[in-house]
Short mmCIF file of C-alpha atoms in Angstrom, two decimals:
data_model
loop_
_atom_site.label_atom_id
_atom_site.label_comp_id
_atom_site.label_asym_id
_atom_site.label_seq_id
_atom_site.Cartn_x
_atom_site.Cartn_y
_atom_site.Cartn_z
CA MET A 8 32.13 -66.42 61.22
CA ASN A 9 31.27 -62.90 62.38
CA VAL A 10 31.35 -59.64 60.43
CA SER A 11 34.87 -58.76 61.58
CA GLN A 12 36.17 -62.13 60.41
CA ALA A 13 34.40 -61.81 57.06
CA MET A 14 36.02 -58.39 56.57
CA GLN A 15 39.42 -59.93 57.16
CA GLU A 16 38.78 -62.95 54.93
CA ARG A 17 37.07 -61.27 51.95
CA ARG A 18 39.22 -60.67 48.90
CA SER A 19 38.98 -60.71 45.12
CA VAL A 20 39.23 -64.32 43.93
CA ARG A 21 40.19 -64.94 40.30
CA ALA A 22 40.19 -68.75 40.05
CA PHE A 23 37.25 -70.93 41.03
CA LEU A 24 36.38 -74.58 41.50
CA PRO A 25 33.74 -76.06 39.16
CA ARG A 26 31.42 -76.69 42.12
CA VAL A 27 28.19 -74.75 41.56
CA PRO A 28 26.42 -73.08 44.49
CA SER A 29 22.83 -74.21 44.81
CA ALA A 30 20.02 -72.03 43.48
CA GLN A 31 18.73 -71.70 47.04
CA ASP A 32 22.12 -70.49 48.31
CA VAL A 33 22.45 -67.91 45.54
CA GLU A 34 18.89 -66.67 45.95
CA SER A 35 19.25 -66.27 49.72
CA LEU A 36 22.55 -64.46 49.25
CA ILE A 37 21.02 -61.95 46.81
CA SER A 38 17.95 -61.52 49.01
CA ASP A 39 19.76 -61.18 52.33
CA ALA A 40 22.19 -58.61 50.92
CA ALA A 41 19.16 -56.41 50.22
CA LYS A 42 19.03 -55.64 53.94
CA ALA A 43 21.74 -53.12 53.04
CA ALA A 44 21.03 -49.47 53.79
CA SER A 45 19.85 -47.17 51.00
CA GLY A 46 18.88 -43.52 51.11
CA GLY A 47 15.11 -43.14 51.36
CA ASN A 48 14.90 -46.94 51.18
CA LEU A 49 14.99 -46.67 47.37
CA GLN A 50 16.78 -50.03 47.09
CA PRO A 51 18.09 -48.98 43.66
CA TRP A 52 19.62 -52.32 42.74
CA ARG A 53 18.40 -54.90 40.26
CA VAL A 54 20.27 -58.21 40.15
CA VAL A 55 20.53 -61.03 37.59
CA ALA A 56 22.31 -64.26 38.53
CA LEU A 57 23.44 -66.62 35.76
CA SER A 58 24.72 -70.17 35.65
CA GLY A 59 24.84 -72.99 33.12
CA THR A 60 23.66 -72.18 29.59
CA PRO A 61 22.57 -68.57 30.27
CA LEU A 62 26.00 -67.83 31.75
CA LYS A 63 27.75 -69.30 28.71
CA GLN A 64 25.53 -67.35 26.34
CA LEU A 65 26.59 -64.12 28.02
CA THR A 66 30.31 -64.91 28.21
CA ASP A 67 30.36 -66.11 24.58
CA ALA A 68 28.70 -62.89 23.44
CA VAL A 69 31.10 -60.69 25.42
CA THR A 70 34.14 -62.66 24.26
CA ALA A 71 33.10 -62.03 20.65
CA ALA A 72 32.29 -58.34 21.20
CA ALA A 73 34.53 -55.29 21.13
CA PRO A 74 34.58 -53.13 24.26
CA MET A 75 32.91 -49.75 24.14
CA GLU A 76 35.17 -46.72 23.75
CA ASP A 77 36.25 -45.13 27.02
CA SER A 78 34.69 -41.84 25.98
CA VAL A 79 31.20 -43.34 25.83
CA VAL A 80 31.35 -45.67 28.83
CA PRO A 81 29.59 -44.06 31.79
CA HIS A 82 31.13 -44.42 35.22
CA MET A 83 34.56 -45.65 34.17
CA ALA A 84 36.48 -47.57 36.81
CA TYR A 85 39.04 -44.78 37.31
CA PRO A 86 39.23 -41.05 36.58
CA PRO A 87 41.39 -40.07 33.59
CA SER A 88 45.02 -39.22 34.37
CA LEU A 89 44.80 -40.84 37.80
CA TRP A 90 47.00 -39.03 40.33
CA ASP A 91 49.06 -40.16 43.31
CA PRO A 92 48.70 -41.74 45.77
CA TYR A 93 45.87 -43.52 43.91
CA ARG A 94 47.92 -44.11 40.76
CA ALA A 95 50.74 -45.69 42.78
CA ARG A 96 48.31 -47.95 44.65
CA ARG A 97 46.67 -49.12 41.44
CA PHE A 98 50.05 -49.75 39.78
CA LYS A 99 51.34 -51.77 42.74
CA ASN A 100 48.17 -53.83 42.93
CA GLY A 101 48.47 -54.74 39.24
CA GLU A 102 52.14 -55.64 39.52
CA ASP A 103 51.50 -57.75 42.64
CA LEU A 104 48.72 -59.59 40.81
CA TYR A 105 50.83 -60.45 37.76
CA LYS A 106 53.72 -61.57 39.97
CA THR A 107 51.52 -64.33 41.38
CA ILE A 108 51.20 -65.83 37.90
CA ASP A 109 54.71 -64.98 36.65
CA ILE A 110 53.71 -62.54 33.92
CA PRO A 111 56.36 -59.81 33.56
CA ARG A 112 55.45 -56.28 32.57
CA GLU A 113 56.91 -56.66 29.07
CA ASN A 114 54.66 -59.66 28.27
CA LYS A 115 51.69 -57.56 27.21
CA ALA A 116 49.99 -60.40 25.32
CA ALA A 117 49.82 -62.55 28.44
CA ARG A 118 48.56 -59.62 30.47
CA LEU A 119 45.81 -58.95 27.95
CA GLU A 120 44.88 -62.64 28.02
CA GLN A 121 44.57 -62.50 31.80
CA MET A 122 42.51 -59.33 31.54
CA GLY A 123 40.19 -61.11 29.11
CA LYS A 124 39.35 -63.66 31.81
CA ASN A 125 37.18 -60.96 33.35
CA GLY A 126 34.73 -61.68 30.52
CA LEU A 127 34.50 -65.29 31.70
CA PHE A 128 33.89 -64.30 35.30
CA PHE A 129 37.32 -65.87 35.90
CA GLY A 130 35.76 -69.29 35.40
CA ALA A 131 33.28 -68.87 38.25
CA PRO A 132 30.21 -71.12 37.95
CA VAL A 133 27.91 -68.19 38.72
CA GLY A 134 28.01 -64.73 37.19
CA VAL A 135 26.01 -61.93 38.75
CA ILE A 136 25.14 -58.73 36.93
CA MET A 137 24.00 -55.76 39.00
CA LEU A 138 21.92 -53.11 37.25
CA VAL A 139 20.76 -49.60 38.09
CA ASP A 140 18.24 -47.24 36.54
CA GLU A 141 20.30 -44.72 34.56
CA ARG A 142 18.22 -41.89 35.98
CA MET A 143 19.65 -42.54 39.44
CA GLY A 144 22.39 -40.27 40.77
CA TYR A 145 25.60 -40.31 42.76
CA ALA A 146 23.88 -41.12 46.06
CA GLN A 147 22.23 -44.23 44.59
CA TRP A 148 25.61 -45.43 43.27
CA VAL A 149 26.83 -45.18 46.86
CA ASP A 150 23.86 -47.34 47.85
CA LEU A 151 24.86 -49.87 45.20
CA GLY A 152 28.30 -50.04 46.78
CA ILE A 153 26.73 -50.76 50.15
CA TYR A 154 24.69 -53.56 48.59
CA LEU A 155 27.76 -54.94 46.83
CA GLN A 156 29.82 -55.01 50.03
CA SER A 157 26.95 -56.65 51.91
CA PHE A 158 26.72 -59.29 49.17
CA MET A 159 30.44 -60.05 49.30
CA LEU A 160 30.63 -60.22 53.09
CA LEU A 161 27.65 -62.57 53.25
CA ALA A 162 29.21 -64.74 50.55
CA THR A 163 32.43 -64.93 52.56
CA GLU A 164 30.51 -65.84 55.71
CA ARG A 165 28.82 -68.67 53.80
CA GLY A 166 32.04 -70.13 52.44
CA MET A 167 31.80 -68.65 48.96
CA ALA A 168 34.23 -66.43 47.08
CA THR A 169 33.64 -63.35 44.94
CA CYS A 170 35.29 -60.87 42.64
CA ALA A 171 33.56 -57.56 41.96
CA GLN A 172 34.13 -56.39 38.38
CA GLY A 173 33.67 -52.99 36.82
CA TYR A 174 34.82 -54.67 33.57
CA TRP A 175 31.25 -55.39 32.54
CA ARG A 176 30.43 -51.71 32.06
CA ARG A 177 32.76 -51.75 29.03
CA PHE A 178 30.42 -54.31 27.43
CA ARG A 179 27.23 -52.68 28.60
CA ASP A 180 25.46 -52.82 25.22
CA THR A 181 26.20 -56.52 24.73
CA VAL A 182 25.18 -57.48 28.27
CA GLU A 183 21.95 -55.52 28.11
CA ARG A 184 21.05 -57.04 24.74
CA VAL A 185 21.76 -60.64 25.79
CA LEU A 186 19.96 -60.30 29.12
CA GLU A 187 17.07 -58.32 27.60
CA VAL A 188 17.49 -55.70 30.29
CA PRO A 189 14.45 -53.42 30.73
CA GLU A 190 14.76 -49.97 29.22
CA ALA A 191 16.49 -47.37 31.41
CA TYR A 192 18.49 -49.98 33.32
CA ARG A 193 22.25 -50.08 32.85
CA VAL A 194 25.06 -52.40 33.94
CA ALA A 195 26.70 -51.24 37.17
CA TYR A 196 28.87 -54.21 38.21
CA GLY A 197 29.54 -57.84 37.55
CA ILE A 198 30.35 -60.28 40.35
CA ALA A 199 32.09 -63.61 39.91
CA LEU A 200 30.66 -66.04 42.48
CA GLY A 201 31.60 -69.57 43.46
CA TYR A 202 34.11 -71.46 45.56
CA GLU A 203 37.78 -70.53 45.63
CA ASP A 204 40.40 -72.73 43.99
CA THR A 205 42.91 -72.50 46.82
CA ALA A 206 45.58 -74.23 44.71
CA ALA A 207 45.58 -71.45 42.08
CA PRO A 208 48.60 -69.13 42.51
CA ILE A 209 46.61 -66.06 41.50
CA ASN A 210 44.53 -66.44 44.63
CA ASP A 211 47.65 -65.97 46.75
CA LEU A 212 47.36 -62.21 46.23
CA ARG A 213 46.60 -60.25 49.37
CA ALA A 214 46.18 -56.60 48.49
CA ASP A 215 47.71 -54.31 51.08
CA ARG A 216 46.07 -51.28 52.63
CA ALA A 217 47.34 -47.73 53.15
CA GLU A 218 48.37 -46.81 56.67
CA PHE A 219 45.58 -45.38 58.83
CA GLY A 220 47.26 -42.00 59.10
CA GLU A 221 47.24 -41.51 55.33
CA TRP A 222 43.49 -41.31 55.07
CA ALA A 223 41.93 -40.94 58.54
CA GLN A 224 41.90 -38.39 61.35
CA MET A 225 40.72 -38.59 64.93
CA ARG A 226 39.55 -35.27 66.37
CA GLY A 227 38.25 -34.40 69.82
CA PHE A 228 39.04 -37.77 71.42
CA ALA A 229 40.68 -37.91 74.83
#
């Protein structure tokens, strides 16, 4: 598989097989993704991969914890009062997701239950927590995104599936306590990692993309 194919194949997977990737495969994935570009070669990422008992300890703690208030969570997933066209895209993506598992909009309990599966890494056998020094700025968060995309594309190339999750920032205090994260480091992302359960209806979702003309321009080309 080449990079173009991995870009086409990669998607957010929310149901996994119990098969556990080997320690060697996970380590090489984390290491190889660090070839990603970063400004000044700061390499501002710090990564913790969990499986087995350590993974369960984290998911149990998060399941029992209350999320932090939006007002105190740094780097929320979306700006407040999200505007169009971004609001419409987010709404459609959510509705398309719940359609795959037959949960109507009025069934809020079932939707909350599905949302809670984030805290279990959607059943993935490996959970990855990405950290960043809180003193880093906007540019280093861009670098983290480059690392994250590199990680997910390499996972796709190697037959694994992923789901990147901003959800874990809402449980930052719990995650940092359980993982004994060094001072100054904060949760940036979580990543569910494993092998896709292709029989799970939720994995039928294929998020669409806005038309090229909505967000791109070509200037000065013949």
